[in-house]
Tab-separated table of C-alpha atoms and ligand atoms in Angstrom:
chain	number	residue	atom	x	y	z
A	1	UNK	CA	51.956	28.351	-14.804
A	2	UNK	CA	52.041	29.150	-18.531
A	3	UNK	CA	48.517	30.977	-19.800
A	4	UNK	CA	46.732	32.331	-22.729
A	5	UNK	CA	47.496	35.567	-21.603
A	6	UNK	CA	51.206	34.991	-22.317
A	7	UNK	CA	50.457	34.507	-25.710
A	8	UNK	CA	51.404	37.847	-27.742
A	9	UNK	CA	50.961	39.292	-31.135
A	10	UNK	CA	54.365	40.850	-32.024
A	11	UNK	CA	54.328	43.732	-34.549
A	12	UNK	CA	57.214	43.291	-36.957
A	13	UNK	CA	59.077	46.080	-38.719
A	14	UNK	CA	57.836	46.951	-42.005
A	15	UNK	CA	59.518	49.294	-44.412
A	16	UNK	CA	57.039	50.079	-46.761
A	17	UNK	CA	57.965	50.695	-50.315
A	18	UNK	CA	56.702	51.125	-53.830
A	19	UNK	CA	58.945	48.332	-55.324
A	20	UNK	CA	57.468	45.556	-52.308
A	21	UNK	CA	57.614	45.838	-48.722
A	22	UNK	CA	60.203	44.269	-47.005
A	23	UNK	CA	60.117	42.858	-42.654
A	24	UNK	CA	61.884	40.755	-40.842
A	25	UNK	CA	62.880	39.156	-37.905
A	26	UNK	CA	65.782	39.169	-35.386
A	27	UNK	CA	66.231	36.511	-32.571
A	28	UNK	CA	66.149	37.641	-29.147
A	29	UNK	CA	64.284	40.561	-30.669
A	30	UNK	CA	61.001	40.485	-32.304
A	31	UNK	CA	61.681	36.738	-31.360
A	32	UNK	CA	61.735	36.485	-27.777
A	33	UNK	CA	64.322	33.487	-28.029
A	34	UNK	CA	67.112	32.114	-29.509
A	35	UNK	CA	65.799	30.442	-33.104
A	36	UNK	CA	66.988	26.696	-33.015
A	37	UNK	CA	65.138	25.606	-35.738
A	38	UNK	CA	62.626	27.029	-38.785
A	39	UNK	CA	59.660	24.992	-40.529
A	40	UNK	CA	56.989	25.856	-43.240
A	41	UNK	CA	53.735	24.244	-43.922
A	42	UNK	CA	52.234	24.894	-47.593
A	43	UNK	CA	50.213	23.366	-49.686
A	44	UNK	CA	47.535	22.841	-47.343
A	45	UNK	CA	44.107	22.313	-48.573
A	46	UNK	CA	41.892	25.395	-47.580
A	47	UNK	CA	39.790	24.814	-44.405
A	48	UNK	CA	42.403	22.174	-43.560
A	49	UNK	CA	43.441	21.935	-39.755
A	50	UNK	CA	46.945	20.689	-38.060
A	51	UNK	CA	49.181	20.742	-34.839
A	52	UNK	CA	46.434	19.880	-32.333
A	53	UNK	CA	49.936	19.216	-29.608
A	54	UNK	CA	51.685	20.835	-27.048
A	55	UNK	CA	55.526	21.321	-26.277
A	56	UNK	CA	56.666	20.568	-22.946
A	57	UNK	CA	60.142	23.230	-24.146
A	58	UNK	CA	59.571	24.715	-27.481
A	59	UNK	CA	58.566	28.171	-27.502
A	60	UNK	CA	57.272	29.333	-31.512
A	61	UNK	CA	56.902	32.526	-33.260
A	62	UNK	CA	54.053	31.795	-35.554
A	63	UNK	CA	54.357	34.038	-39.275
A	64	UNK	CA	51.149	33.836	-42.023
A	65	UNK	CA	53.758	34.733	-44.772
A	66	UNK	CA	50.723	34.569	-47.200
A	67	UNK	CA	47.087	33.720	-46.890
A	68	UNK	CA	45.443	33.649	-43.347
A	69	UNK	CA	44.536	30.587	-40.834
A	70	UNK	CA	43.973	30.709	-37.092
A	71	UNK	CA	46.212	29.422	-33.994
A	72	UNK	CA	44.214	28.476	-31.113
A	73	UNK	CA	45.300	28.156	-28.108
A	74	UNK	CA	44.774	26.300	-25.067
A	75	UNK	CA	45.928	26.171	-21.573
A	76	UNK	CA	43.582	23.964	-19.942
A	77	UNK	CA	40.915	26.713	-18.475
A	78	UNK	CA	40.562	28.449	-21.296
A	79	UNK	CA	40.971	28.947	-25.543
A	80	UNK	CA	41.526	31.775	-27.183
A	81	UNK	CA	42.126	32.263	-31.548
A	82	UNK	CA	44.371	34.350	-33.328
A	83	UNK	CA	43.611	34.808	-36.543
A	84	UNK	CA	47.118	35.545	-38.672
A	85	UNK	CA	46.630	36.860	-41.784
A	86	UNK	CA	49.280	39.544	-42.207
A	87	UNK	CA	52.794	38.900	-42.678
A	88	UNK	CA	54.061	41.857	-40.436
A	89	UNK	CA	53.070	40.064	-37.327
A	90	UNK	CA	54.269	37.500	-35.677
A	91	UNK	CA	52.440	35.162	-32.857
A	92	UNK	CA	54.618	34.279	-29.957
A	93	UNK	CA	53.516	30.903	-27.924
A	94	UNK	CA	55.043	29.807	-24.779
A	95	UNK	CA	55.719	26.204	-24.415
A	96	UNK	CA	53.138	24.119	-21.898
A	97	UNK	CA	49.992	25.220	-24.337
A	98	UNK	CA	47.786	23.612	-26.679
A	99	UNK	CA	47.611	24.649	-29.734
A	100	UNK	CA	46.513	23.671	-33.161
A	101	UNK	CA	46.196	25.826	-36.250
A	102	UNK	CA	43.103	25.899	-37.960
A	103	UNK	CA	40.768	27.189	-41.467
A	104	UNK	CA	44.007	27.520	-43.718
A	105	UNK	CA	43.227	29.468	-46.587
A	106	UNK	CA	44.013	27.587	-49.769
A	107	UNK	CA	47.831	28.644	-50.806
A	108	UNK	CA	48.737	30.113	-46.989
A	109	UNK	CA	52.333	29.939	-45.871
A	110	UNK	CA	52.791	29.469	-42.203
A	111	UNK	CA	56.459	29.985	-41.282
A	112	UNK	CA	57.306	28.754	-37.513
A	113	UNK	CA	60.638	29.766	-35.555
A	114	UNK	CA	61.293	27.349	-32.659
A	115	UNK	CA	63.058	27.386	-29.801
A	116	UNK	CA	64.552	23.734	-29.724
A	117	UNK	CA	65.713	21.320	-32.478
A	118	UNK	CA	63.002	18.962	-33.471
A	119	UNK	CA	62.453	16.478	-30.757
A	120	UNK	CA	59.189	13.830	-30.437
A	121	UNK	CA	59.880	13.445	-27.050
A	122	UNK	CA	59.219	16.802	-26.736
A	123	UNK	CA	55.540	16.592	-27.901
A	124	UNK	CA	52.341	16.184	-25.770
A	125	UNK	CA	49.760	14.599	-28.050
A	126	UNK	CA	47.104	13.456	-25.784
A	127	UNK	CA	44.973	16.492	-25.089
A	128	UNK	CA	44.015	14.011	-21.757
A	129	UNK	CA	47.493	13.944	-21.171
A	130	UNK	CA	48.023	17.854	-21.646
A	131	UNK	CA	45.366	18.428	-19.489
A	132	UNK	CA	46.943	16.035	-16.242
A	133	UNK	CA	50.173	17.553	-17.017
A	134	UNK	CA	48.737	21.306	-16.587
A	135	UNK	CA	46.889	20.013	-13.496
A	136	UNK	CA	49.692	18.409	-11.735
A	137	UNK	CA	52.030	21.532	-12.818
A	138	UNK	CA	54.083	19.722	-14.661
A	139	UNK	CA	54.365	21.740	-17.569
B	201	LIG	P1	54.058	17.796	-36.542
B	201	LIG	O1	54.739	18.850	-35.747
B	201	LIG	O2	53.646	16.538	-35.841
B	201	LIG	O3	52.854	18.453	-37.302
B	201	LIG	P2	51.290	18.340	-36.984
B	201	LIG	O4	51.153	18.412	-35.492
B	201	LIG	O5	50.695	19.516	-37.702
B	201	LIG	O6	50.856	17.026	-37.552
B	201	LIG	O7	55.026	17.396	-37.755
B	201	LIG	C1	54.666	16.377	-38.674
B	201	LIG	C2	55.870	15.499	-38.907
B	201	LIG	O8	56.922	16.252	-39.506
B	201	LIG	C3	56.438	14.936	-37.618
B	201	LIG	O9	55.917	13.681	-37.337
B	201	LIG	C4	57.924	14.871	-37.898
B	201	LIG	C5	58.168	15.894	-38.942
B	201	LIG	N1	58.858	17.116	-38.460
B	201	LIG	C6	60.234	17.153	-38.454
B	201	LIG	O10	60.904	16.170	-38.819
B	201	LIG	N2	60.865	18.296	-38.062
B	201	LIG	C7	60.174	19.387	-37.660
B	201	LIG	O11	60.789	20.436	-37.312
B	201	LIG	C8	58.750	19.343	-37.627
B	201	LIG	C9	57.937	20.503	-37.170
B	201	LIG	C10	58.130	18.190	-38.039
């Protein structure tokens, strides 16, 4: 069964330089999995909060290109937050968690890496739900 603990902060390369530093990612690399899809949120009002869900399939690798807001995470027993605010490190979660991300800063760019396509289906919304499915180790 899928935990908090398998949650990890992933250091990215970062060549530092006097004209801008530069990182980046590589799938099946500093992303544990093969990138099926990529999404941005932005223009978020600051202390704003979104993605209270959890994927039954889709792994992310969470980025805080700019700015700073928090991913919690949840698998049923117990939360844990993450506060990104660097853009040389990445957050992977597993699928089969709860997570939503929380206290955007005002002009923060979250950049997410997925693991599937987008899919509703895919989605757990009810935390209710989540929290059956966990028990009956379903997901
Ligand atoms: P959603 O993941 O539900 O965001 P949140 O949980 O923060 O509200 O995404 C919001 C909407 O955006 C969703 O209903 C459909 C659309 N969407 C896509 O079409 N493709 C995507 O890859 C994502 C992430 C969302």
């Amino acid at each position: 069964m899928v935990t908090i603990d398998d949650v990890k902060i992933v250091a990215l390369p970062k060549h530092t330089d006097p004209r801008g530093n530069l990182s980046f990612v590589e799938q099946l690399n500093h992303v544990p999995f093969e990138i099926k899809r990529t999404y941005w949120i932005y223009d978020v009002p600051g202390g704003e909060s979104r993605g209270g869900h959890a994927y039954k399939e889709n792994q992310e690798f969470i980025v805080a290109l700019s700015g700073a807001f928090d991913v919690v995470v949840d698998d049923g027993q117990h939360k844990k937050k993450f506060e990104l605010n660097r853009s040389y490190y990445g957050l992977y979660v597993p699928a089969g968690l709860w997570r939503s991300m929380e206290n955007f800063s005002t002009n923060s760019l979250a950049l997410e890496f997925g693991s599937k396509h987008y899919d509703e289906s895919d989605y757990i919304r009810d935390y209710q739900e989540f929290i059956k499915m966990k028990q009956d180790g379903e997901i």
